[in-house]
C-alpha positions as semicolon CSV with decimal commas, in nm:
position;residue;x (nm);y (nm);z (nm)
1;M;-5,190;-7,746;-6,278
2;S;-5,310;-8,037;-6,490
3;G;-5,050;-8,304;-6,546
4;K;-5,150;-8,341;-6,911
5;V;-5,115;-7,997;-7,064
6;R;-5,239;-8,091;-7,414
7;D;-5,322;-8,381;-7,642
8;Y;-4,972;-8,499;-7,731
9;S;-5,112;-8,775;-7,950
10;Q;-5,296;-8,522;-8,164
11;L;-4,992;-8,295;-8,184
12;A;-4,780;-8,590;-8,303
13;K;-5,041;-8,671;-8,569
14;D;-5,057;-8,308;-8,680
15;I;-4,678;-8,287;-8,714
16;L;-4,663;-8,615;-8,908
17;E;-4,934;-8,498;-9,146
18;A;-4,768;-8,160;-9,197
19;V;-4,426;-8,307;-9,288
20;G;-4,573;-8,538;-9,550
21;G;-4,684;-8,848;-9,362
22;E;-4,507;-9,166;-9,258
23;G;-4,370;-9,231;-9,606
24;N;-4,167;-8,909;-9,593
25;V;-4,005;-8,975;-9,252
26;I;-3,667;-9,147;-9,252
27;G;-3,577;-9,105;-8,886
28;A;-3,708;-8,954;-8,563
29;T;-3,511;-8,877;-8,248
30;R;-3,539;-8,629;-7,964
31;C;-3,317;-8,421;-7,739
32;A;-3,393;-8,216;-7,430
33;T;-3,628;-7,978;-7,613
34;R;-3,657;-8,088;-7,978
35;L;-3,824;-8,352;-8,188
36;R;-3,566;-8,416;-8,461
37;L;-3,693;-8,558;-8,790
38;V;-3,499;-8,668;-9,097
39;L;-3,721;-8,632;-9,405
40;K;-3,691;-8,760;-9,760
41;R;-3,831;-8,436;-9,898
42;S;-3,869;-8,104;-9,720
43;D;-4,181;-7,902;-9,804
44;P;-4,111;-7,527;-9,758
45;K;-4,465;-7,482;-9,626
46;A;-4,424;-7,750;-9,357
47;K;-4,194;-7,535;-9,143
48;D;-4,445;-7,253;-9,099
49;K;-4,734;-7,496;-9,061
50;V;-4,570;-7,692;-8,780
51;A;-4,434;-7,378;-8,612
52;S;-4,788;-7,242;-8,586
53;M;-4,921;-7,547;-8,400
54;P;-5,020;-7,506;-8,034
55;G;-4,746;-7,663;-7,823
56;V;-4,466;-7,592;-8,075
57;I;-4,224;-7,309;-7,993
58;T;-4,056;-7,293;-8,334
59;V;-3,906;-7,506;-8,612
60;V;-3,541;-7,512;-8,718
61;E;-3,417;-7,684;-9,035
62;N;-3,047;-7,761;-9,010
63;S;-2,795;-8,043;-9,044
64;G;-3,037;-8,244;-9,254
65;Q;-3,295;-8,239;-8,976
66;F;-3,641;-8,089;-8,938
67;Q;-3,616;-7,985;-8,572
68;V;-3,946;-7,914;-8,393
69;V;-3,870;-7,716;-8,075
70;I;-4,133;-7,818;-7,818
71;G;-3,974;-7,772;-7,477
72;Q;-4,003;-7,986;-7,169
73;H;-4,290;-8,198;-7,310
74;V;-4,090;-8,319;-7,610
75;G;-4,062;-8,666;-7,454
76;E;-4,438;-8,716;-7,457
77;V;-4,468;-8,594;-7,816
78;Y;-4,178;-8,815;-7,929
79;E;-4,335;-9,118;-7,764
80;K;-4,661;-9,062;-7,951
81;F;-4,483;-8,976;-8,277
82;S;-4,260;-9,285;-8,273
83;G;-4,572;-9,497;-8,233
84;L;-4,711;-9,356;-8,558
85;V;-4,417;-9,431;-8,786
86;N;-4,231;-9,744;-8,889
87;L;-3,864;-9,655;-8,908
88;E;-3,719;-9,989;-9,010
89;E;-3,395;-9,943;-9,204
90;S;-3,410;-9,972;-9,582
91;D;-3,178;-9,913;-9,872
92;E;-3,382;-9,609;-9,975
93;Q;-3,346;-9,461;-9,630
94;S;-2,974;-9,521;-9,625
95;E;-2,938;-9,317;-9,942
96;N;-3,128;-9,019;-9,803
97;K;-2,956;-8,936;-9,481
98;G;-2,776;-8,624;-9,604
99;T;-2,412;-8,527;-9,594
100;I;-2,155;-8,696;-9,372
101;V;-2,142;-8,394;-9,141
102;N;-2,522;-8,391;-9,106
103;R;-2,529;-8,764;-9,035
104;I;-2,259;-8,731;-8,768
105;I;-2,446;-8,450;-8,592
106;A;-2,776;-8,638;-8,616
107;T;-2,610;-8,947;-8,469
108;M;-2,458;-8,756;-8,177
109;S;-2,795;-8,603;-8,100
110;A;-2,977;-8,936;-8,119
111;V;-2,721;-9,112;-7,900
112;F;-2,665;-8,858;-7,621
113;A;-2,996;-8,675;-7,591
114;P;-3,199;-8,960;-7,433
115;F;-2,969;-8,990;-7,130
116;V;-2,827;-8,638;-7,099
117;Y;-3,040;-8,573;-6,790
118;I;-2,885;-8,879;-6,624
119;L;-2,538;-8,735;-6,680
120;A;-2,660;-8,393;-6,566
121;A;-2,800;-8,540;-6,244
122;A;-2,474;-8,723;-6,176
123;G;-2,280;-8,403;-6,240
124;I;-2,498;-8,209;-5,994
125;L;-2,438;-8,479;-5,731
126;Q;-2,063;-8,448;-5,785
127;G;-2,091;-8,070;-5,746
128;A;-2,286;-8,113;-5,423
129;L;-2,017;-8,344;-5,286
130;I;-1,754;-8,081;-5,369
131;I;-1,941;-7,815;-5,172
132;I;-2,011;-8,041;-4,872
133;S;-1,648;-8,148;-4,860
134;L;-1,540;-7,782;-4,849
135;L;-1,784;-7,704;-4,569
136;F;-1,713;-8,012;-4,358
137;S;-1,353;-8,127;-4,335
138;G;-1,321;-8,501;-4,317
139;F;-1,650;-8,565;-4,500
140;A;-1,460;-8,714;-4,793
141;E;-1,335;-8,991;-4,563
142;T;-1,682;-9,101;-4,454
143;G;-1,880;-9,394;-4,589
144;T;-2,162;-9,155;-4,684
145;Y;-1,930;-8,968;-4,916
146;Q;-1,798;-9,291;-5,068
147;V;-2,147;-9,421;-5,144
148;F;-2,267;-9,096;-5,303
149;S;-1,937;-9,069;-5,491
150;F;-1,962;-9,405;-5,663
151;I;-2,329;-9,334;-5,741
152;S;-2,228;-9,008;-5,911
153;W;-1,954;-9,177;-6,113
154;A;-2,155;-9,485;-6,217
155;P;-2,320;-9,330;-6,526
156;F;-1,980;-9,220;-6,655
157;T;-1,804;-9,545;-6,571
158;F;-2,068;-9,742;-6,760
159;L;-2,127;-9,480;-7,028
160;P;-2,059;-9,736;-7,309
161;I;-2,368;-9,930;-7,198
162;F;-2,589;-9,620;-7,221
163;I;-2,442;-9,558;-7,566
164;A;-2,509;-9,921;-7,663
165;I;-2,880;-9,877;-7,588
166;T;-2,934;-9,549;-7,771
167;A;-2,697;-9,626;-8,060
168;A;-2,865;-9,964;-8,116
169;N;-3,196;-9,784;-8,149
170;H;-3,045;-9,529;-8,388
171;F;-2,862;-9,781;-8,607
172;K;-3,152;-10,032;-8,596
173;T;-2,961;-10,323;-8,452
174;N;-3,028;-10,569;-8,169
175;M;-3,002;-10,375;-7,842
176;Y;-2,916;-10,680;-7,632
177;I;-2,626;-10,781;-7,855
178;A;-2,499;-10,424;-7,847
179;V;-2,522;-10,412;-7,467
180;A;-2,344;-10,747;-7,435
181;C;-2,056;-10,625;-7,652
182;C;-2,020;-10,289;-7,477
183;A;-2,050;-10,451;-7,133
184;A;-1,743;-10,657;-7,222
185;L;-1,552;-10,333;-7,287
186;V;-1,615;-10,210;-6,930
187;S;-1,556;-10,549;-6,771
188;P;-1,325;-10,526;-6,464
189;T;-1,128;-10,816;-6,612
190;W;-1,039;-10,616;-6,922
191;A;-0,939;-10,322;-6,700
192;E;-0,699;-10,555;-6,514
193;I;-0,553;-10,687;-6,843
194;A;-0,507;-10,331;-6,975
195;A;-0,334;-10,231;-6,650
196;Q;-0,092;-10,524;-6,682
197;I;-0,012;-10,424;-7,041
198;S;0,049;-10,064;-6,929
199;E;0,294;-10,194;-6,668
200;G;0,498;-10,371;-6,936
201;S;0,339;-10,715;-6,969
202;S;0,308;-10,849;-7,321
203;M;-0,031;-10,994;-7,417
204;D;-0,178;-11,086;-7,751
205;F;-0,499;-11,215;-7,906
206;L;-0,449;-11,477;-8,178
207;G;-0,096;-11,348;-8,221
208;L;-0,197;-10,980;-8,238
209;A;-0,067;-10,748;-7,965
210;L;-0,331;-10,600;-7,738
211;S;-0,349;-10,227;-7,663
212;P;-0,380;-10,100;-7,303
213;T;-0,678;-9,882;-7,399
214;T;-0,958;-9,884;-7,142
215;Y;-1,320;-9,807;-7,227
216;T;-1,492;-9,686;-6,910
217;S;-1,630;-9,335;-6,979
218;S;-1,542;-9,370;-7,348
219;V;-1,766;-9,247;-7,628
220;L;-1,638;-9,323;-7,975
221;P;-1,529;-9,688;-7,928
222;P;-1,876;-9,813;-7,824
223;L;-2,041;-9,584;-8,079
224;F;-1,835;-9,724;-8,368
225;L;-1,875;-10,076;-8,229
226;V;-2,254;-10,053;-8,251
227;W;-2,243;-9,887;-8,592
228;I;-2,033;-10,167;-8,742
229;L;-2,237;-10,424;-8,547
230;S;-2,552;-10,304;-8,726
231;Y;-2,401;-10,405;-9,063
232;L;-2,263;-10,732;-8,931
233;E;-2,594;-10,834;-8,774
234;R;-2,791;-10,760;-9,092
235;F;-2,533;-10,952;-9,296
236;L;-2,564;-11,257;-9,069
237;N;-2,943;-11,241;-9,046
238;K;-2,977;-11,253;-9,423
239;R;-2,752;-11,556;-9,456
240;M;-2,831;-11,757;-9,143
241;N;-3,095;-12,029;-9,127
242;E;-3,385;-11,907;-8,911
243;V;-3,361;-12,218;-8,691
244;V;-3,008;-12,138;-8,568
245;R;-3,022;-11,762;-8,620
246;P;-3,134;-11,665;-8,262
247;L;-2,828;-11,836;-8,112
248;L;-2,556;-11,805;-8,374
249;V;-2,607;-11,438;-8,465
250;P;-2,540;-11,312;-8,107
251;F;-2,257;-11,562;-8,069
252;L;-2,080;-11,455;-8,388
253;C;-2,143;-11,085;-8,327
254;M;-1,983;-11,097;-7,980
255;I;-1,679;-11,303;-8,075
256;I;-1,615;-11,078;-8,376
257;M;-1,703;-10,729;-8,250
258;V;-1,543;-10,729;-7,903
259;P;-1,197;-10,845;-8,021
260;L;-1,222;-10,618;-8,327
261;T;-1,292;-10,322;-8,098
262;I;-1,011;-10,406;-7,856
263;L;-0,761;-10,461;-8,136
264;L;-0,855;-10,193;-8,388
265;I;-1,170;-9,982;-8,341
266;G;-1,099;-9,881;-7,981
267;P;-0,737;-9,766;-8,017
268;I;-0,806;-9,577;-8,342
269;T;-1,122;-9,396;-8,229
270;T;-0,976;-9,318;-7,886
271;M;-0,675;-9,167;-8,058
272;G;-0,907;-8,960;-8,278
273;A;-1,115;-8,829;-7,987
274;N;-0,804;-8,749;-7,786
275;G;-0,652;-8,578;-8,089
276;I;-0,950;-8,344;-8,127
277;A;-0,949;-8,274;-7,754
278;N;-0,576;-8,204;-7,762
279;G;-0,626;-7,965;-8,054
280;Y;-0,880;-7,765;-7,856
281;N;-0,662;-7,783;-7,542
282;F;-0,367;-7,646;-7,739
283;L;-0,574;-7,341;-7,830
284;A;-0,715;-7,307;-7,477
285;E;-0,369;-7,327;-7,317
286;N;-0,180;-7,110;-7,565
287;A;-0,449;-6,854;-7,650
288;P;-0,708;-6,890;-7,371
289;A;-0,866;-6,553;-7,445
290;V;-0,930;-6,657;-7,806
291;A;-1,083;-6,989;-7,695
292;G;-1,298;-6,808;-7,439
293;A;-1,417;-6,546;-7,689
294;I;-1,513;-6,809;-7,946
295;I;-1,702;-7,036;-7,707
296;G;-1,855;-6,761;-7,494
297;G;-1,965;-6,565;-7,799
298;F;-2,081;-6,833;-8,041
299;W;-2,196;-7,130;-7,833
300;Q;-2,559;-7,016;-7,832
301;V;-2,545;-6,965;-8,210
302;I;-2,452;-7,333;-8,236
303;V;-2,742;-7,420;-8,005
304;I;-2,986;-7,240;-8,238
305;F;-2,901;-7,484;-8,517
306;G;-2,915;-7,785;-8,286
307;V;-2,564;-7,909;-8,365
308;H;-2,423;-7,866;-8,013
309;W;-2,424;-8,239;-7,939
310;G;-2,131;-8,287;-8,176
311;I;-1,890;-8,151;-7,912
312;T;-1,977;-8,413;-7,647
313;P;-1,709;-8,673;-7,739
314;M;-1,435;-8,409;-7,716
315;V;-1,550;-8,288;-7,374
316;L;-1,577;-8,641;-7,236
317;A;-1,234;-8,723;-7,378
318;N;-1,092;-8,431;-7,180
319;F;-1,243;-8,560;-6,856
320;E;-1,124;-8,912;-6,930
321;Q;-0,768;-8,801;-7,013
322;Y;-0,710;-8,517;-6,769
323;G;-0,998;-8,516;-6,523
324;R;-1,085;-8,158;-6,622
325;D;-1,218;-7,955;-6,913
326;S;-1,221;-7,581;-6,988
327;F;-1,478;-7,598;-7,266
328;Q;-1,766;-7,649;-7,023
329;A;-1,640;-7,362;-6,807
330;Y;-1,671;-7,122;-7,104
331;Q;-1,994;-7,291;-7,213
332;T;-2,148;-7,217;-6,872
333;I;-2,067;-6,847;-6,909
334;A;-2,234;-6,843;-7,253
335;V;-2,549;-6,998;-7,103
336;I;-2,554;-6,751;-6,813
337;A;-2,524;-6,461;-7,058
338;Q;-2,853;-6,561;-7,220
339;V;-3,013;-6,584;-6,875
340;G;-2,881;-6,233;-6,810
341;A;-3,035;-6,112;-7,136
342;V;-3,371;-6,253;-7,028
343;L;-3,340;-6,076;-6,692
344;G;-3,270;-5,756;-6,882
345;V;-3,593;-5,795;-7,076
346;I;-3,785;-5,866;-6,754
347;L;-3,657;-5,541;-6,601
348;K;-3,712;-5,334;-6,916
349;A;-4,043;-5,465;-7,049
350;K;-4,362;-5,278;-6,965
351;S;-4,589;-5,558;-7,083
352;K;-4,690;-5,802;-6,809
353;E;-4,715;-6,087;-7,058
354;T;-4,366;-6,023;-7,196
355;R;-4,233;-6,038;-6,842
356;K;-4,423;-6,360;-6,773
357;V;-4,282;-6,530;-7,082
358;S;-3,934;-6,410;-6,988
359;V;-3,962;-6,542;-6,632
360;S;-4,066;-6,884;-6,759
361;A;-3,782;-6,891;-7,012
362;G;-3,529;-6,767;-6,755
363;V;-3,615;-7,048;-6,511
364;T;-3,528;-7,316;-6,768
365;G;-3,200;-7,132;-6,832
366;L;-3,105;-7,191;-6,468
367;F;-3,095;-7,561;-6,551
368;G;-2,874;-7,510;-6,856
369;I;-3,154;-7,532;-7,116
370;T;-3,157;-7,211;-7,318
371;E;-3,384;-7,291;-7,614
372;P;-3,696;-7,142;-7,447
373;A;-3,497;-6,829;-7,361
374;I;-3,356;-6,802;-7,712
375;Y;-3,669;-6,869;-7,915
376;G;-3,918;-6,719;-7,671
377;V;-3,731;-6,401;-7,577
378;T;-3,377;-6,316;-7,683
379;L;-3,382;-6,416;-8,051
380;R;-3,742;-6,303;-8,085
381;F;-3,640;-5,946;-8,001
382;K;-3,293;-5,978;-8,165
383;K;-3,106;-5,728;-7,947
384;P;-3,107;-5,941;-7,627
385;F;-2,956;-6,235;-7,815
386;I;-2,678;-6,018;-7,957
387;F;-2,612;-5,857;-7,619
388;G;-2,604;-6,205;-7,462
389;C;-2,345;-6,329;-7,713
390;I;-2,129;-6,019;-7,662
391;S;-2,153;-6,052;-7,285
392;G;-2,074;-6,425;-7,300
393;A;-1,761;-6,354;-7,504
394;I;-1,641;-6,078;-7,267
395;G;-1,718;-6,288;-6,959
396;A;-1,534;-6,591;-7,099
397;V;-1,231;-6,378;-7,194
398;A;-1,218;-6,239;-6,839
399;A;-1,242;-6,590;-6,696
400;S;-0,966;-6,717;-6,926
401;F;-0,699;-6,536;-6,722
402;F;-0,773;-6,759;-6,420
403;N;-0,730;-7,105;-6,576
404;P;-1,102;-7,196;-6,558
405;Y;-1,185;-7,568;-6,565
406;Y;-1,469;-7,801;-6,482
407;F;-1,360;-8,099;-6,275
408;A;-1,689;-8,289;-6,298
409;Y;-1,883;-8,336;-6,620
410;A;-2,202;-8,128;-6,647
411;G;-2,464;-8,277;-6,874
412;L;-2,631;-7,934;-6,897
413;P;-2,379;-7,663;-6,803
414;G;-2,538;-7,357;-6,644
415;P;-2,570;-7,159;-6,321
416;L;-2,634;-7,468;-6,108
417;T;-2,313;-7,640;-6,222
418;I;-2,068;-7,358;-6,146
419;V;-1,950;-7,555;-5,840
420;N;-1,802;-7,811;-6,080
421;G;-1,520;-7,559;-6,123
422;I;-1,394;-7,596;-5,766
423;S;-1,059;-7,775;-5,714
424;S;-0,781;-7,734;-5,460
425;D;-0,529;-7,806;-5,736
426;Y;-0,657;-7,511;-5,940
427;P;-0,774;-7,260;-5,678
428;T;-0,818;-6,973;-5,925
429;S;-1,052;-7,173;-6,150
430;I;-1,372;-7,109;-5,957
431;W;-1,291;-6,739;-5,917
432;G;-1,243;-6,704;-6,291
433;I;-1,575;-6,876;-6,362
434;L;-1,754;-6,661;-6,103
435;L;-1,603;-6,343;-6,251
436;G;-1,704;-6,449;-6,602
437;A;-2,052;-6,544;-6,482
438;A;-2,096;-6,209;-6,305
439;I;-2,003;-6,021;-6,623
440;A;-2,224;-6,247;-6,832
441;I;-2,532;-6,186;-6,620
442;V;-2,486;-5,814;-6,542
443;L;-2,360;-5,679;-6,876
444;P;-2,663;-5,777;-7,090
445;I;-2,894;-5,631;-6,824
446;V;-2,707;-5,299;-6,845
447;L;-2,699;-5,300;-7,226
448;I;-3,071;-5,370;-7,251
449;Q;-3,156;-5,092;-7,004
450;I;-2,951;-4,850;-7,217
451;F;-3,036;-4,964;-7,570
452;G;-3,368;-5,143;-7,517
453;Y;-3,461;-5,493;-7,624
454;G;-3,587;-5,412;-7,973
455;E;-3,884;-5,537;-8,172
456;D;-3,959;-5,841;-8,382
457;T;-3,928;-5,640;-8,700
458;A;-3,912;-5,943;-8,931
459;K;-4,251;-6,056;-8,804
460;Q;-4,396;-5,711;-8,858
461;V;-4,289;-5,714;-9,222
462;D;-4,448;-6,055;-9,271
463;D;-4,776;-5,936;-9,120
464;K;-4,788;-5,632;-9,347
465;R;-4,714;-5,844;-9,653
466;T;-4,994;-6,085;-9,568
467;V;-5,248;-5,807;-9,526
468;E;-5,144;-5,637;-9,848
469;K;-5,179;-5,966;-10,035
470;E;-5,541;-5,976;-9,933
471;G;-5,594;-5,635;-10,089
472;V;-5,613;-5,442;-9,764
473;S;-5,355;-5,180;-9,684
474;A;-5,158;-5,249;-9,367
475;Q;-5,223;-4,891;-9,264
476;S;-5,590;-4,882;-9,362
477;T;-5,729;-4,935;-9,013
478;N;-5,699;-4,690;-8,728
479;P;-5,500;-4,427;-8,923
480;D;-5,542;-4,171;-8,650
481;N;-5,430;-4,381;-8,354
482;N;-5,180;-4,644;-8,264
483;E;-5,410;-4,894;-8,094
484;E;-5,658;-5,167;-8,180
485;A;-5,918;-5,314;-7,945
486;V;-6,004;-5,681;-7,906
487;Y;-6,349;-5,722;-7,751
488;A;-6,484;-6,014;-7,547
489;P;-6,613;-6,302;-7,763
490;F;-6,809;-6,445;-7,466
491;T;-6,979;-6,341;-7,148
492;G;-6,810;-6,508;-6,856
493;K;-6,537;-6,508;-6,593
494;V;-6,203;-6,356;-6,699
495;I;-5,893;-6,557;-6,601
496;P;-5,529;-6,434;-6,624
497;L;-5,331;-6,631;-6,880
498;S;-5,079;-6,734;-6,614
499;E;-5,356;-6,916;-6,424
500;V;-5,473;-7,127;-6,719
501;P;-5,410;-7,495;-6,629
502;D;-5,221;-7,562;-6,951
503;E;-4,852;-7,476;-6,965
504;V;-4,850;-7,420;-7,341
505;F;-5,081;-7,120;-7,288
506;S;-4,987;-7,011;-6,933
507;S;-4,615;-6,988;-7,019
508;G;-4,692;-6,725;-7,284
509;A;-4,507;-6,927;-7,550
510;M;-4,809;-6,895;-7,783
511;G;-4,841;-6,519;-7,729
512;Q;-5,003;-6,270;-7,493
513;G;-5,367;-6,268;-7,393
514;L;-5,606;-6,404;-7,130
515;A;-5,880;-6,664;-7,091
516;I;-6,255;-6,668;-7,031
517;E;-6,468;-6,935;-6,869
518;P;-6,786;-6,868;-7,070
519;T;-7,140;-6,862;-6,933
520;D;-7,298;-6,884;-7,280
521;N;-7,248;-7,126;-7,568
522;K;-7,170;-6,892;-7,856
523;L;-6,835;-6,755;-7,975
524;H;-6,879;-6,403;-8,115
525;A;-6,631;-6,218;-8,335
526;P;-6,417;-5,984;-8,120
527;F;-6,343;-5,748;-8,413
528;E;-6,398;-5,722;-8,788
529;G;-6,174;-5,946;-8,993
530;T;-6,112;-6,281;-9,163
531;V;-6,108;-6,646;-9,055
532;V;-5,755;-6,772;-9,122
533;M;-5,768;-7,113;-8,953
534;V;-6,033;-7,357;-8,836
535;A;-5,917;-7,665;-8,646
536;P;-6,038;-7,993;-8,805
537;T;-6,193;-8,078;-8,467
538;K;-6,371;-7,737;-8,462
539;H;-6,250;-7,652;-8,110
540;A;-6,017;-7,370;-8,212
541;I;-6,028;-7,087;-8,463
542;G;-5,770;-6,837;-8,590
543;L;-5,883;-6,484;-8,673
544;R;-5,708;-6,188;-8,833
545;S;-5,833;-5,831;-8,793
546;E;-5,829;-5,591;-9,087
547;S;-5,510;-5,430;-8,954
548;G;-5,331;-5,761;-8,903
549;V;-5,388;-5,863;-8,538
550;E;-5,389;-6,244;-8,529
551;L;-5,603;-6,403;-8,259
552;L;-5,634;-6,766;-8,155
553;V;-5,949;-6,866;-7,965
554;H;-5,916;-7,217;-7,820
555;I;-6,251;-7,331;-7,677
556;G;-6,175;-7,543;-7,370
557;L;-5,862;-7,737;-7,279
558;D;-5,785;-8,077;-7,432
559;T;-6,116;-8,046;-7,621
560;V;-5,938;-8,164;-7,936
561;S;-6,004;-8,514;-7,797
562;L;-6,380;-8,463;-7,854
563;N;-6,328;-8,481;-8,233
564;G;-6,557;-8,185;-8,296
565;E;-6,872;-8,348;-8,153
566;P;-6,994;-8,060;-7,931
567;F;-6,897;-7,783;-8,178
568;E;-7,095;-7,634;-8,468
569;L;-6,911;-7,403;-8,707
570;K;-7,092;-7,099;-8,844
571;V;-6,799;-6,988;-9,062
572;A;-6,530;-7,148;-9,279
573;D;-6,163;-7,081;-9,344
574;G;-6,133;-6,758;-9,547
575;D;-6,472;-6,615;-9,451
576;K;-6,506;-6,247;-9,368
577;F;-6,696;-6,146;-9,055
578;K;-6,820;-5,840;-8,867
579;K;-6,773;-5,770;-8,498
580;G;-7,033;-5,960;-8,299
581;D;-7,102;-6,228;-8,563
582;I;-7,148;-6,579;-8,424
583;L;-6,852;-6,793;-8,531
584;I;-6,901;-7,116;-8,334
585;E;-7,173;-7,264;-8,117
586;F;-7,092;-7,540;-7,868
587;D;-7,251;-7,766;-7,606
588;Q;-7,099;-7,676;-7,269
589;D;-7,282;-7,957;-7,087
590;F;-7,134;-8,215;-7,323
591;V;-6,780;-8,080;-7,268
592;H;-6,826;-8,092;-6,891
593;S;-6,973;-8,443;-6,907
594;K;-6,643;-8,562;-7,053
595;G;-6,455;-8,422;-6,753
596;L;-6,311;-8,128;-6,951
597;T;-6,319;-7,755;-6,887
598;T;-6,450;-7,481;-7,117
599;I;-6,183;-7,232;-7,003
600;T;-6,098;-7,062;-7,334
601;P;-5,756;-6,903;-7,397
602;I;-5,771;-6,595;-7,622
603;I;-5,420;-6,532;-7,755
604;V;-5,265;-6,265;-7,978
605;T;-5,035;-6,506;-8,162
606;N;-4,833;-6,233;-8,333
607;S;-4,775;-6,039;-8,010
608;G;-4,411;-5,990;-8,105
609;A;-4,516;-5,773;-8,398
610;Y;-4,649;-5,507;-8,161
611;Q;-4,502;-5,274;-7,905
612;E;-4,737;-5,399;-7,635
613;V;-5,050;-5,603;-7,574
614;I;-5,237;-5,449;-7,280
615;V;-5,462;-5,685;-7,086
616;E;-5,759;-5,497;-6,943
617;N;-5,819;-5,535;-6,569
618;I;-6,168;-5,688;-6,556
619;Q;-6,302;-5,990;-6,367
620;T;-6,609;-6,066;-6,582
621;S;-6,680;-5,995;-6,946
622;T;-6,975;-5,900;-7,163
623;L;-6,972;-5,872;-7,542
624;S;-6,927;-5,495;-7,517
625;D;-6,618;-5,515;-7,296
626;R;-6,270;-5,450;-7,430
627;L;-6,041;-5,739;-7,332
628;L;-5,713;-5,645;-7,496
629;T;-5,555;-5,333;-7,642
630;V;-5,289;-5,394;-7,907
631;V;-5,037;-5,109;-7,925
632;K;-4,862;-5,082;-8,261
């Protein structure tokens, strides 16, 4: 498979253009699967436009953010996007960041998302050490264990430094000053001073009593430190002579912010984080079934809106205070329930392409990332998502009777992190989590086999409305049967979609279909219909049949980089055509001379609106061959 699955630079440009250009972008951050944009003005048409782009799974607008769900390649798109926009802080931007709640959620996402995989990797290492220690008595006393143990704890011990880096980027302040201040908070010397104060020693700073608060593994103290630092640094930069500014600004920032944090910011924010954690713990300890039902049933709903990062400080506060946390135990069961719903669709679906999409989405769920499963499968068909939420709630309630806890933080809770629930002090914990996980994965499978996985009825309504707008009845074609044929637009070699060397297409995220490696240089119309989209670079075209089947034909892979040079359009957006009409001519030799392939994905982009898209079993195609059969 090609390492570069599409032109990320072009996708970033397309997204920027669709949302209104650089002048409309206030902020841009990313998480594990989403490009998160804060816009001055939100164009209602931008959501559908961006969602229809190749490489984009869907778009969610929530919490003051325009969230573009891309998947595992979001890092590459973010890198290209951030290079296109200048996000320097301004007064206008400060006034357009949305409500306080939205700004808090956006901040949590921007701060934690860039290093969540680091925390996840450390959590997996801790889980592995737990298992090895159970299998081999005495392993915990070896030097090997000690080395791997301190490696696994290092990201948590020095978490304030990670926060300094990402928060400095978010708040537009000097990263090196932020790191210097937060490094002081995790200094071994301060830990020794805090320990002496805890043991009864009296210490003060300029006559003010010092608190014994420590800051290793802390979240809110370094976060608030950097936030306030951003204002202080801008204040000093505006008033300091440029000759002495490079030296005096860092000097003044450090001698002001570190003591201020130790004396005031740290104790107050730590108390706040611990207070929220204690509030949740009170519910979990006194009504564990209620806590389990809420988290197991509604966690994935929170994920849909992209606000799940807001819970991170509370979870980390639990680990810092007590060395354990029940929230992530219930969260894991909720994740597994969505994986179970995907498995149910795999077992129930008759369409090969639906199963392929589900398998791809289910694999990411194993690693605790459920967005592909949600947007690609469970929410798309509605019923699986509902069954997953119900199963997650029932599984979490069952687990709640066994005092389930995680004893090592999991950056991405899921099936692979279940071992984090093992502890000799709480022997029933792991059994409760395993019971809840078993219910969560089996119950949605059973429900889907009994009640089915449903249809994307909302999409079907939209398709009918679009066709009727154009003056053609949605039922005007094929009144006597329930099928529509899509014929080959080329002669050539037929390639299964799963074997296309581009993950955007091979994963099935764009829809069901296949690909052809053409032997001629003309794209013919595969049915009678209308041109609904022509790529500016002429390499791709969107077609709609008279009955509403929407087809994307993407000539070659990464051919967007050719800027239209080898392509000659014979039609324009909005043109009507007959089956067999020539739509595009292209120079195959030119494409090959640039080191690119002419393998052409042919995708039914509204596959979810139909009961099934049948891919015909042929190895080569002629213009008279039926490639796909769309079952309504």
